[in-house]
Amino acid sequence: MKTKDRKLGELAATAICGNDISSSVLYVSALSILYAGKYAWITLIIVAFVLFLFRKIYAEVVCALPLNGGAYNALLNTTSKYIASYAATLTILSYMATSVISANEAMRYLHGLWTAEPVILSTILLLIFFALLAILGIRESSKVATAIFIFHLTSMVLLIGFVFYYLFSFGFGTLYENWNLPVEGSISTAIFLGFSASMLGISGFESSANYVEEQARGVFVKTLKNMWVIVSIINPLMAFLAISIIAIPEIKELHSDVLLSQMGKISGGNWLGWLISVDAVIVLSGAVLTSFVGVTGLLERMTLDRILPPFFLKKNKRNSSYRIIILFLIISISVLLISKGRVEVLAGVYTISFLSVMGLFAVGNILLKVKRSKLPRQYKARWISVIIAIISVLIALVGNISMESSDPEMQSNFVIFLEYFIPGIIFVIIMLNRLDLLQFLLSLLRNIFDPIRELFLKMHVSINRTIDRIGSQEFVFFTRGDNIKNLNKVMLYILKNESTKKLKLVTVIKEEDSNRKQIIDNLKRDIDFLNKEYPEISIEFKSLNGKFTPELVRKLSKEWNIPINFMFIGSPGDHFPYRIEELGGVRLII
């Protein structure tokens, strides 16, 4: 995608964002007539003028900072990550609402042609289809987008041609009647509300900036011009033609949802009405693709800036960020299911998010002028143009909020917007402050567990000391020259019954004993063997001159500081001169 031969050309780049903005004619014509009546086409011309101002605003910022991200990128390079993240969150919400609303509206149009079609299931399948198409790569996606774009423009040109033919055939009587209708309220109020509603007709204009890195050099500015030309010609003209062949009360009461289709039926017959409905299904589906492409470019940029986890940067063989696409698909489907297919509840999310993003981009342009004045740029928007653009967006926001507050069914839209916006911004704030939060968590854990750890260490030291003290207790076995078999029994008994690492093996022999040397040599040999077999016990050999008596036992106990009950002997025979109790507690172990 980053190589020269993989860049998008003018037609492909325009088609991706153009499907979103050009599909607005399907609903904005009727929407402007609902609020502005016969002045609808005038409000749409005003919108085209505002969009003309945004052409230079977007061109200046993106050509100076040709990176994906749109308003996020503009604010990131002029303010802070925090402020830029607010714009990014609003942009993501706008794309989320666009994908769900466009997909659902497309399937509703299809339901009008095929009543057996399950709308919600079809919407989910459509979202999955375009997610898979986006995963295949932007080049492959652009081919489908281009085909949709050309088909839509052809359908619109065909409809306009048939309506003009109808007017020249039957005259402008309907237009004359509509023009003489009284306006509800004042003309200024009608134009104000109509303008506010009609500003939704430029949604999608911001999308091109979110995948500018995938466009060939110089293409971005051309996409802005192409989108402006389409909106400036088709939207006002279609509203004017609508009031020329259909009575305004009839539009408001019967045809607000399928106005263009009805215009096709009147001017060209059922086949043209059917064609326009098919076109609506296709081009609204194309707007879903725009959402996937736009949000992918934005989230890639946010991930590269470490606002999102690097997990999302994983790409497939076609160089598409499939994890971002899958995540966005899951979110879109969940929103659809949560709203139970009543996507009108997302209208507030869509309106506030889109208009806020446009306004923030203009703010980013001002900050670029002030803070990055030396940054080279090919285009420059005049200060007066930027200020007028911001004021226009604010007027549209106020107008949409006032329309929602006057409609009981729309009053909850702002609350719904907050329900999506607040969790999104909380997640971003957590990611931006994750280092501080982790340090806080570490400090909290230390405060909780350090006292426990210190207690554990003290217990550990104390237990080890106890173990060492117990293990350092020395035992004594008095032997008369026992064979290795008996000595092995002694070792096994001590291992099994006593906690010690030291043993004195003592033999008491009279000096005049003729076998003295042999007994000692044998014992030393046997002890060497036992030391090898039982390395966990240190065996010390002592050879004493004299006679084994109770007095000797008491003397050695005091001298070696070993209690008498830690001294062992083998079972004495019949000729042993002392009773066991006389030895003071010496134990018998073999």
Coordinates of C-alpha atoms in Angstrom, one line a residue:
M1 CA 0.0 0.0 0.0
K2 CA 2.9 2.3 0.7
T3 CA 4.7 1.7 -2.6
K4 CA 4.2 3.9 -5.6
D5 CA 2.3 1.5 -7.7
R6 CA -0.1 0.8 -4.9
K7 CA -1.3 4.3 -4.5
L8 CA -4.9 5.2 -5.3
G9 CA -5.6 7.3 -8.4
E10 CA -8.1 10.2 -8.6
L11 CA -11.2 8.1 -9.6
A12 CA -10.6 5.3 -7.0
A13 CA -9.8 7.7 -4.2
T14 CA -12.8 9.9 -5.0
A15 CA -15.1 6.9 -5.3
I16 CA -14.3 5.7 -1.8
C17 CA -15.3 8.9 -0.1
G18 CA -17.6 10.0 -2.9
N19 CA -20.1 7.2 -2.3
D20 CA -20.7 8.5 1.2
I21 CA -21.2 12.2 0.3
S22 CA -23.0 11.5 -3.0
S23 CA -25.5 9.1 -1.3
S24 CA -26.7 12.1 0.8
V25 CA -28.9 13.2 -2.1
L26 CA -31.1 10.2 -1.3
Y27 CA -32.2 11.7 2.0
V28 CA -31.0 15.3 2.2
S29 CA -33.3 16.5 -0.6
A30 CA -36.4 15.4 1.3
L31 CA -34.9 16.5 4.7
S32 CA -34.3 20.0 3.5
I33 CA -37.8 20.3 2.0
L34 CA -39.3 19.1 5.3
Y35 CA -37.7 22.1 7.1
A36 CA -37.2 24.7 4.4
G37 CA -40.1 23.9 2.0
K38 CA -39.7 25.8 -1.2
Y39 CA -36.4 27.3 -0.1
A40 CA -34.8 23.9 0.2
W41 CA -32.6 24.3 -2.9
I42 CA -31.4 27.6 -1.5
T43 CA -30.3 26.0 1.8
L44 CA -28.4 23.4 -0.2
I45 CA -26.6 26.0 -2.2
I46 CA -25.5 27.6 1.1
V47 CA -24.3 24.3 2.2
A48 CA -22.3 24.0 -1.1
F49 CA -20.7 27.4 -0.3
V50 CA -19.7 26.2 3.2
L51 CA -18.2 23.1 1.6
F52 CA -16.3 25.3 -0.8
L53 CA -14.7 27.0 2.3
F54 CA -13.8 23.6 3.8
R55 CA -12.1 22.6 0.5
K56 CA -9.2 25.1 1.2
I57 CA -9.3 24.3 5.0
Y58 CA -8.8 20.6 4.4
A59 CA -6.3 21.2 1.6
E60 CA -4.1 23.4 3.7
V61 CA -3.9 21.1 6.7
V62 CA -3.6 17.8 4.9
C63 CA -1.1 19.0 2.3
A64 CA 1.0 20.5 5.1
L65 CA 0.6 17.3 7.2
P66 CA -0.1 14.5 4.7
L67 CA -0.8 11.8 7.2
N68 CA -3.9 9.7 7.9
G69 CA -6.2 10.8 10.7
G70 CA -8.1 13.8 9.5
A71 CA -9.1 16.1 12.4
Y72 CA -7.1 13.9 14.8
N73 CA -3.9 14.4 12.8
A74 CA -4.5 18.2 12.5
L75 CA -5.0 18.6 16.3
L76 CA -2.2 16.1 17.2
N77 CA 0.4 18.3 15.4
T78 CA -0.9 21.6 16.8
T79 CA -2.2 20.8 20.3
S80 CA -1.9 17.7 22.5
K81 CA -2.8 14.0 22.3
Y82 CA -5.7 14.6 24.7
I83 CA -7.5 17.2 22.5
A84 CA -6.7 15.2 19.3
S85 CA -8.1 12.1 21.0
Y86 CA -11.5 13.8 21.5
A87 CA -11.6 14.5 17.7
A88 CA -10.6 11.0 17.0
T89 CA -13.3 9.6 19.3
L90 CA -15.9 11.8 17.6
T91 CA -14.7 10.6 14.2
I92 CA -14.9 7.0 15.2
L93 CA -18.5 7.5 16.4
S94 CA -19.3 9.2 13.2
Y95 CA -18.0 6.3 11.2
M96 CA -19.8 3.8 13.4
A97 CA -23.1 5.6 13.0
T98 CA -22.5 6.0 9.2
S99 CA -21.8 2.3 8.8
V100 CA -24.9 1.1 10.7
I101 CA -27.3 3.8 9.3
S102 CA -26.1 3.3 5.7
A103 CA -26.3 -0.5 5.9
N104 CA -29.7 -0.5 7.5
E105 CA -31.1 2.1 5.2
A106 CA -29.8 0.2 2.2
M107 CA -31.5 -2.9 3.4
R108 CA -34.7 -1.0 4.1
Y109 CA -34.7 0.2 0.4
L110 CA -34.2 -3.5 -0.5
H111 CA -37.1 -4.5 1.7
G112 CA -39.3 -2.1 -0.3
L113 CA -38.3 -4.1 -3.5
W114 CA -38.4 -7.5 -1.8
T115 CA -40.8 -7.6 1.2
A116 CA -39.6 -11.1 2.3
E117 CA -36.1 -9.8 3.1
P118 CA -35.2 -9.8 6.8
V119 CA -33.8 -6.3 7.4
I120 CA -31.6 -6.8 10.5
L121 CA -30.1 -10.1 9.3
S122 CA -29.5 -8.6 5.8
T123 CA -27.8 -5.5 7.5
I124 CA -25.5 -7.8 9.4
L125 CA -24.6 -9.7 6.3
L126 CA -23.9 -6.5 4.4
L127 CA -21.6 -5.2 7.2
I128 CA -19.7 -8.6 7.1
F129 CA -19.4 -8.4 3.3
F130 CA -17.8 -5.0 3.3
A131 CA -15.6 -5.9 6.2
L132 CA -14.3 -8.9 4.2
L133 CA -13.9 -6.6 1.2
A134 CA -11.8 -4.1 3.3
I135 CA -9.7 -7.0 4.6
L136 CA -8.8 -7.9 1.0
G137 CA -7.1 -4.5 0.7
I138 CA -7.8 -0.9 -0.3
R139 CA -7.0 -1.5 -4.0
E140 CA -9.6 -4.3 -4.2
S141 CA -12.1 -2.2 -2.2
S142 CA -11.6 0.8 -4.5
K143 CA -12.6 -1.3 -7.5
V144 CA -16.0 -2.1 -6.0
A145 CA -16.3 1.5 -4.8
T146 CA -15.6 2.9 -8.2
A147 CA -18.2 0.6 -9.8
I148 CA -20.8 1.8 -7.3
F149 CA -19.8 5.4 -7.7
I150 CA -20.1 5.3 -11.5
F151 CA -23.5 3.5 -11.3
H152 CA -24.8 6.0 -8.8
L153 CA -23.8 9.1 -10.8
T154 CA -25.2 7.5 -14.0
S155 CA -28.5 6.9 -12.2
M156 CA -28.6 10.5 -10.9
V157 CA -27.9 11.9 -14.4
L158 CA -30.6 9.7 -15.8
L159 CA -33.1 10.8 -13.2
I160 CA -32.3 14.5 -13.8
G161 CA -32.6 14.0 -17.5
F162 CA -36.1 12.4 -17.2
V163 CA -37.3 15.1 -14.8
F164 CA -36.3 17.9 -17.2
Y165 CA -38.0 16.0 -20.0
Y166 CA -41.1 15.7 -17.9
L167 CA -41.1 19.5 -17.0
F168 CA -40.7 20.5 -20.7
S169 CA -43.5 18.1 -21.5
F170 CA -46.0 19.0 -18.8
G171 CA -44.8 22.5 -17.7
F172 CA -43.9 24.1 -14.3
G173 CA -47.4 24.2 -12.8
T174 CA -46.4 22.2 -9.7
L175 CA -43.4 24.5 -9.1
Y176 CA -45.6 27.5 -9.4
E177 CA -48.1 26.1 -6.9
N178 CA -45.4 25.2 -4.4
W179 CA -43.8 28.6 -4.7
N180 CA -47.1 30.2 -3.7
L181 CA -47.5 28.1 -0.6
P182 CA -47.1 30.1 2.7
V183 CA -44.0 29.4 4.7
E184 CA -44.4 27.9 8.2
G185 CA -42.9 30.6 10.5
S186 CA -40.5 33.1 9.0
I187 CA -38.4 32.7 5.9
S188 CA -35.2 33.1 8.0
T189 CA -36.3 30.4 10.4
A190 CA -37.1 28.1 7.4
I191 CA -33.7 28.7 5.9
F192 CA -32.0 28.3 9.2
L193 CA -33.6 24.9 10.0
G194 CA -33.2 23.8 6.4
F195 CA -29.5 24.7 6.4
S196 CA -29.0 22.9 9.7
A197 CA -30.6 19.7 8.3
S198 CA -28.9 20.0 4.9
M199 CA -25.4 20.1 6.5
L200 CA -25.7 16.4 6.8
G201 CA -25.5 16.3 3.0
I202 CA -21.7 16.9 3.2
S203 CA -21.0 13.9 5.5
G204 CA -18.2 11.9 4.0
F205 CA -16.2 15.0 3.0
E206 CA -13.9 14.3 6.0
S207 CA -13.2 10.7 5.0
S208 CA -10.6 11.4 2.3
A209 CA -8.3 12.9 4.9
N210 CA -8.3 9.6 6.8
Y211 CA -6.7 7.6 4.1
V212 CA -4.5 10.3 2.4
E213 CA -1.4 8.1 2.7
E214 CA -2.9 5.6 0.4
Q215 CA -3.5 8.2 -2.3
A216 CA -1.1 9.2 -5.0
R217 CA 0.6 12.6 -4.9
G218 CA -1.8 15.4 -5.7
V219 CA -4.9 13.2 -5.6
F220 CA -6.3 14.4 -2.2
V221 CA -7.0 17.9 -3.4
K222 CA -8.8 16.5 -6.5
T223 CA -11.0 14.3 -4.3
L224 CA -12.1 17.5 -2.4
K225 CA -12.9 19.3 -5.7
N226 CA -14.8 16.3 -7.1
M227 CA -16.9 15.9 -4.0
W228 CA -17.7 19.6 -3.9
V229 CA -18.7 19.6 -7.5
I230 CA -21.0 16.6 -7.0
V231 CA -22.7 18.1 -3.9
S232 CA -23.0 21.6 -5.4
I233 CA -24.7 20.4 -8.5
I234 CA -26.8 17.3 -7.7
N235 CA -28.1 18.2 -4.2
P236 CA -29.6 21.7 -4.9
L237 CA -30.8 20.6 -8.3
M238 CA -32.5 17.5 -7.0
A239 CA -34.3 19.5 -4.3
F240 CA -35.4 22.1 -7.0
L241 CA -36.6 19.4 -9.3
A242 CA -38.5 17.6 -6.5
I243 CA -40.6 20.7 -5.7
S244 CA -41.1 21.2 -9.5
I245 CA -43.0 17.9 -10.0
I246 CA -44.3 16.9 -6.6
A247 CA -46.4 19.1 -4.2
I248 CA -44.6 19.9 -1.0
P249 CA -47.4 18.7 1.3
E250 CA -47.3 15.4 -0.6
I251 CA -43.5 15.1 -0.1
K252 CA -43.8 15.7 3.6
E253 CA -46.7 13.3 4.1
L254 CA -46.0 10.5 1.7
H255 CA -42.6 10.5 0.0
S256 CA -40.0 11.8 2.5
D257 CA -38.3 8.4 2.8
V258 CA -38.3 7.5 -1.0
L259 CA -38.5 11.0 -2.6
L260 CA -36.0 10.2 -5.5
S261 CA -37.7 6.9 -6.2
Q262 CA -41.1 8.7 -6.5
M263 CA -39.5 11.3 -8.8
G264 CA -38.3 8.5 -11.0
K265 CA -41.8 6.9 -11.1
I266 CA -43.4 10.2 -12.0
S267 CA -40.9 11.2 -14.7
G268 CA -39.9 7.9 -16.2
G269 CA -42.3 5.2 -15.0
N270 CA -42.0 2.3 -12.6
W271 CA -38.8 1.0 -14.1
L272 CA -37.0 4.3 -13.3
G273 CA -38.4 4.3 -9.8
W274 CA -37.2 0.8 -9.4
L275 CA -33.7 1.7 -10.7
I276 CA -33.4 4.6 -8.3
S277 CA -34.3 2.2 -5.4
V278 CA -31.7 -0.3 -6.6
D279 CA -29.2 2.6 -6.8
A280 CA -30.1 3.6 -3.2
V281 CA -29.3 0.1 -2.0
I282 CA -26.0 0.0 -3.8
V283 CA -24.7 3.5 -3.1
L284 CA -25.7 3.3 0.6
S285 CA -23.8 0.1 0.7
G286 CA -20.8 1.9 -0.7
A287 CA -21.0 4.4 2.2
V288 CA -20.5 1.4 4.5
L289 CA -17.2 0.7 2.7
T290 CA -16.2 4.3 3.2
S291 CA -16.7 3.9 6.9
F292 CA -14.4 0.8 7.0
V293 CA -11.7 2.4 4.9
G294 CA -11.8 5.7 6.8
V295 CA -11.8 4.2 10.3
T296 CA -9.0 1.9 9.4
G297 CA -6.7 4.8 8.4
L298 CA -7.6 6.7 11.5
L299 CA -7.1 3.8 14.0
E300 CA -3.8 2.9 12.3
R301 CA -2.6 6.4 12.9
M302 CA -3.8 6.3 16.5
T303 CA -2.1 3.0 17.1
L304 CA 1.2 4.3 15.6
D305 CA 0.9 7.2 18.1
R306 CA 0.6 4.6 20.9
I307 CA -2.9 5.8 21.8
L308 CA -4.2 2.3 21.0
P309 CA -2.4 -1.0 21.7
P310 CA 0.1 -2.2 19.0
F311 CA -2.1 -5.3 18.7
F312 CA -4.1 -3.5 16.1
L313 CA -1.2 -2.9 13.7
K314 CA -1.0 -6.6 12.7
K315 CA -1.4 -6.8 8.9
N316 CA -2.3 -9.6 6.5
K317 CA -0.6 -10.5 3.3
R318 CA -2.7 -7.9 1.5
N319 CA -1.3 -5.2 3.9
S320 CA -4.7 -4.5 5.5
S321 CA -5.1 -4.0 9.2
Y322 CA -7.6 -6.8 9.6
R323 CA -7.8 -6.6 13.4
I324 CA -9.0 -3.0 13.2
I325 CA -11.6 -4.0 10.6
I326 CA -12.9 -6.9 12.6
L327 CA -13.1 -4.8 15.8
F328 CA -15.1 -2.1 13.9
L329 CA -17.3 -4.8 12.4
I330 CA -18.1 -6.2 15.9
I331 CA -18.9 -2.7 17.3
S332 CA -21.1 -1.9 14.3
I333 CA -23.1 -5.2 14.7
S334 CA -23.4 -4.7 18.4
V335 CA -24.8 -1.2 17.9
L336 CA -27.3 -2.5 15.4
L337 CA -28.5 -5.2 17.8
I338 CA -28.6 -2.9 20.8
S339 CA -30.7 -0.4 18.9
K340 CA -32.9 -3.3 17.6
G341 CA -32.7 -2.0 14.1
R342 CA -34.1 1.4 15.1
V343 CA -31.1 3.2 13.7
E344 CA -32.9 6.6 14.0
V345 CA -31.8 6.5 17.6
L346 CA -28.2 6.9 16.2
A347 CA -29.2 10.1 14.4
G348 CA -28.0 12.2 17.3
V349 CA -24.7 10.4 17.4
Y350 CA -24.2 10.8 13.7
T351 CA -25.2 14.5 13.6
I352 CA -23.2 15.7 16.6
S353 CA -20.2 13.6 15.8
F354 CA -19.9 14.6 12.1
L355 CA -20.5 18.3 12.6
S356 CA -18.1 18.4 15.6
V357 CA -15.4 16.7 13.5
M358 CA -15.8 19.3 10.8
G359 CA -15.6 22.1 13.3
L360 CA -12.6 20.7 15.0
F361 CA -10.8 20.4 11.7
A362 CA -11.3 24.1 11.1
V363 CA -10.0 24.8 14.6
G364 CA -7.0 22.6 13.7
N365 CA -6.4 24.8 10.6
I366 CA -6.4 27.9 12.8
L367 CA -3.9 26.3 15.2
L368 CA -1.7 25.3 12.2
K369 CA -1.6 28.9 11.0
V370 CA -0.7 30.2 14.5
K371 CA 1.7 27.5 15.8
R372 CA 3.1 26.0 12.5
S373 CA 3.3 29.1 10.3
K374 CA 6.6 28.2 8.9
L375 CA 5.5 24.7 7.8
P376 CA 5.5 24.5 4.0
R377 CA 2.1 24.2 2.4
Q378 CA 0.8 24.4 -1.1
Y379 CA -2.6 25.8 -0.2
K380 CA -3.8 28.4 2.3
A381 CA -7.3 29.1 3.5
R382 CA -8.1 32.7 4.3
W383 CA -8.8 33.6 7.9
I384 CA -12.2 34.9 7.1
S385 CA -13.1 31.6 5.3
V386 CA -12.1 29.5 8.3
I387 CA -14.1 31.7 10.7
I388 CA -17.2 31.6 8.5
A389 CA -16.8 27.8 8.2
I390 CA -16.6 27.4 12.0
I391 CA -19.6 29.7 12.5
S392 CA -21.6 27.7 9.9
V393 CA -20.9 24.4 11.7
L394 CA -21.9 25.9 15.0
I395 CA -25.1 27.2 13.5
A396 CA -25.8 23.7 12.1
L397 CA -25.1 22.2 15.5
V398 CA -27.4 24.6 17.3
G399 CA -30.1 24.1 14.6
N400 CA -30.0 20.3 14.9
I401 CA -30.1 20.3 18.7
S402 CA -33.0 22.7 18.6
M403 CA -34.9 20.4 16.1
E404 CA -34.2 17.4 18.4
S405 CA -35.3 19.3 21.5
S406 CA -38.6 20.2 19.9
D407 CA -39.3 16.6 18.8
P408 CA -40.1 14.2 21.7
E409 CA -38.9 11.2 19.7
M410 CA -35.5 12.9 19.1
Q411 CA -34.9 14.3 22.6
S412 CA -33.0 11.2 23.8
N413 CA -30.5 11.5 20.9
F414 CA -28.0 13.6 22.8
V415 CA -28.2 11.1 25.7
I416 CA -27.5 8.3 23.3
F417 CA -24.6 10.2 21.9
L418 CA -23.1 10.5 25.4
E419 CA -23.7 6.8 26.0
Y420 CA -21.3 6.1 23.2
F421 CA -19.0 9.1 23.4
I422 CA -18.2 8.8 27.2
P423 CA -17.1 5.1 27.2
G424 CA -15.0 5.8 24.1
I425 CA -13.2 8.8 25.5
I426 CA -12.7 7.0 28.8
F427 CA -10.9 4.2 27.0
V428 CA -8.7 6.7 25.2
I429 CA -7.9 8.6 28.4
I430 CA -7.0 5.3 30.0
M431 CA -4.7 4.5 27.1
L432 CA -3.1 7.9 27.2
N433 CA -2.5 7.7 31.0
R434 CA -1.8 4.0 31.1
L435 CA 1.8 4.5 32.4
D436 CA 0.6 6.7 35.3
L437 CA -2.2 4.3 36.0
L438 CA 0.1 1.3 36.1
Q439 CA 2.5 3.2 38.4
F440 CA -0.5 4.0 40.6
L441 CA -1.6 0.4 40.6
L442 CA 1.9 -0.7 41.5
S443 CA 2.1 1.8 44.3
L444 CA -1.3 0.7 45.6
L445 CA -0.2 -3.0 45.5
R446 CA 3.0 -2.0 47.4
N447 CA 1.0 -0.2 50.1
I448 CA -1.3 -3.2 50.5
F449 CA 1.2 -6.1 50.2
D450 CA 4.5 -4.6 51.4
P451 CA 3.5 -5.0 55.1
I452 CA 2.4 -8.5 54.3
R453 CA 5.7 -9.1 52.5
E454 CA 7.7 -7.7 55.4
L455 CA 5.8 -10.0 57.8
F456 CA 6.4 -12.9 55.5
L457 CA 10.1 -12.1 55.3
K458 CA 10.3 -11.9 59.1
M459 CA 8.5 -15.2 59.3
H460 CA 10.7 -16.7 56.7
V461 CA 13.8 -15.7 58.6
S462 CA 12.4 -16.9 61.9
I463 CA 11.4 -20.2 60.5
N464 CA 14.8 -20.7 58.9
R465 CA 16.4 -19.9 62.2
T466 CA 14.2 -22.4 63.9
I467 CA 15.0 -25.0 61.2
D468 CA 18.7 -24.3 61.6
R469 CA 18.4 -24.5 65.4
I470 CA 16.6 -27.8 65.2
G471 CA 18.9 -29.1 62.6
S472 CA 22.0 -28.1 64.5
Q473 CA 21.0 -30.1 67.5
E474 CA 23.7 -32.8 67.8
F475 CA 22.9 -36.4 68.8
V476 CA 25.3 -39.1 70.2
F477 CA 25.4 -42.9 69.6
F478 CA 27.6 -44.9 71.9
T479 CA 28.8 -48.0 70.0
R480 CA 30.8 -50.9 71.2
G481 CA 32.2 -51.6 67.7
D482 CA 28.9 -52.5 66.0
N483 CA 29.1 -53.8 62.5
I484 CA 28.0 -51.7 59.5
K485 CA 24.6 -53.3 59.5
N486 CA 23.8 -52.0 63.0
L487 CA 25.2 -48.7 62.3
N488 CA 23.0 -48.4 59.2
K489 CA 20.0 -49.1 61.4
V490 CA 21.1 -46.2 63.6
M491 CA 21.3 -43.9 60.6
L492 CA 17.9 -44.9 59.4
Y493 CA 16.3 -44.4 62.8
I494 CA 17.8 -40.9 63.1
L495 CA 16.6 -39.9 59.6
K496 CA 13.1 -41.2 60.4
N497 CA 12.7 -39.9 63.9
E498 CA 15.0 -37.0 64.5
S499 CA 15.5 -33.6 62.9
T500 CA 19.3 -33.2 62.9
K501 CA 22.3 -32.8 60.7
K502 CA 24.9 -33.9 63.2
L503 CA 25.8 -37.1 64.9
K504 CA 28.6 -38.1 67.1
L505 CA 29.5 -41.8 66.9
V506 CA 31.4 -42.5 70.2
T507 CA 33.2 -45.6 71.3
V508 CA 34.6 -46.0 74.8
I509 CA 37.5 -48.6 75.0
K510 CA 39.9 -49.4 77.8
E511 CA 43.5 -48.6 77.0
E512 CA 44.6 -52.2 77.8
D513 CA 42.1 -53.7 75.4
S514 CA 44.1 -55.7 72.8
N515 CA 41.5 -55.1 70.1
R516 CA 41.3 -51.4 70.5
K517 CA 43.2 -50.4 67.3
Q518 CA 41.2 -52.9 65.1
I519 CA 37.9 -51.6 66.5
I520 CA 38.8 -48.0 65.8
D521 CA 40.0 -48.8 62.3
N522 CA 36.9 -50.7 61.5
L523 CA 34.7 -47.9 62.8
K524 CA 36.5 -45.3 60.8
R525 CA 36.1 -47.3 57.7
D526 CA 32.4 -47.8 58.4
I527 CA 31.9 -44.1 59.1
D528 CA 33.5 -43.1 55.8
F529 CA 31.0 -45.4 54.1
L530 CA 28.1 -43.9 56.0
N531 CA 29.1 -40.4 55.3
K532 CA 28.9 -41.2 51.6
E533 CA 25.5 -42.9 51.9
Y534 CA 24.0 -40.2 54.1
P535 CA 25.5 -36.9 53.0
E536 CA 22.6 -35.0 54.8
I537 CA 24.0 -36.0 58.2
S538 CA 27.5 -35.1 59.3
I539 CA 29.0 -38.0 61.3
E540 CA 31.8 -37.2 63.7
F541 CA 33.8 -40.1 65.3
K542 CA 35.1 -39.9 68.8
S543 CA 37.2 -42.6 70.5
L544 CA 37.5 -42.3 74.3
N545 CA 39.7 -44.1 76.7
G546 CA 38.0 -45.5 79.8
K547 CA 34.9 -47.3 80.8
F548 CA 31.3 -46.6 79.8
T549 CA 29.5 -45.5 83.0
P550 CA 26.6 -43.3 84.0
E551 CA 29.1 -40.8 85.3
L552 CA 30.8 -40.6 81.8
V553 CA 27.4 -40.1 80.2
R554 CA 26.6 -37.1 82.5
K555 CA 30.1 -35.7 82.0
L556 CA 29.9 -35.8 78.2
S557 CA 26.4 -34.4 78.2
K558 CA 27.6 -31.4 80.2
E559 CA 30.9 -31.0 78.2
W560 CA 29.2 -31.2 74.8
N561 CA 26.0 -29.4 75.8
I562 CA 23.9 -32.3 74.5
P563 CA 21.0 -33.5 76.6
I564 CA 21.2 -37.1 77.8
N565 CA 17.9 -37.9 76.1
F566 CA 19.7 -37.1 72.7
M567 CA 22.2 -39.9 73.4
F568 CA 21.5 -43.4 72.1
I569 CA 22.8 -46.9 72.8
G570 CA 22.1 -50.3 71.5
S571 CA 20.1 -52.8 73.6
P572 CA 22.5 -54.0 76.4
G573 CA 23.0 -57.7 77.0
D574 CA 22.8 -59.7 80.2
H575 CA 26.3 -58.7 81.4
F576 CA 25.7 -54.9 81.2
P577 CA 26.5 -53.7 84.7
Y578 CA 24.0 -50.8 84.9
R579 CA 20.3 -50.5 84.8
I580 CA 18.8 -48.3 82.1
E581 CA 17.4 -45.8 84.5
E582 CA 20.9 -45.3 85.9
L583 CA 22.1 -43.8 82.6
G584 CA 19.8 -40.8 83.1
G585 CA 17.6 -41.1 80.1
V586 CA 19.8 -42.6 77.4
R587 CA 17.6 -44.1 74.7
L588 CA 17.7 -47.5 73.2
I589 CA 17.4 -47.6 69.4
I590 CA 18.7 -51.0 68.2

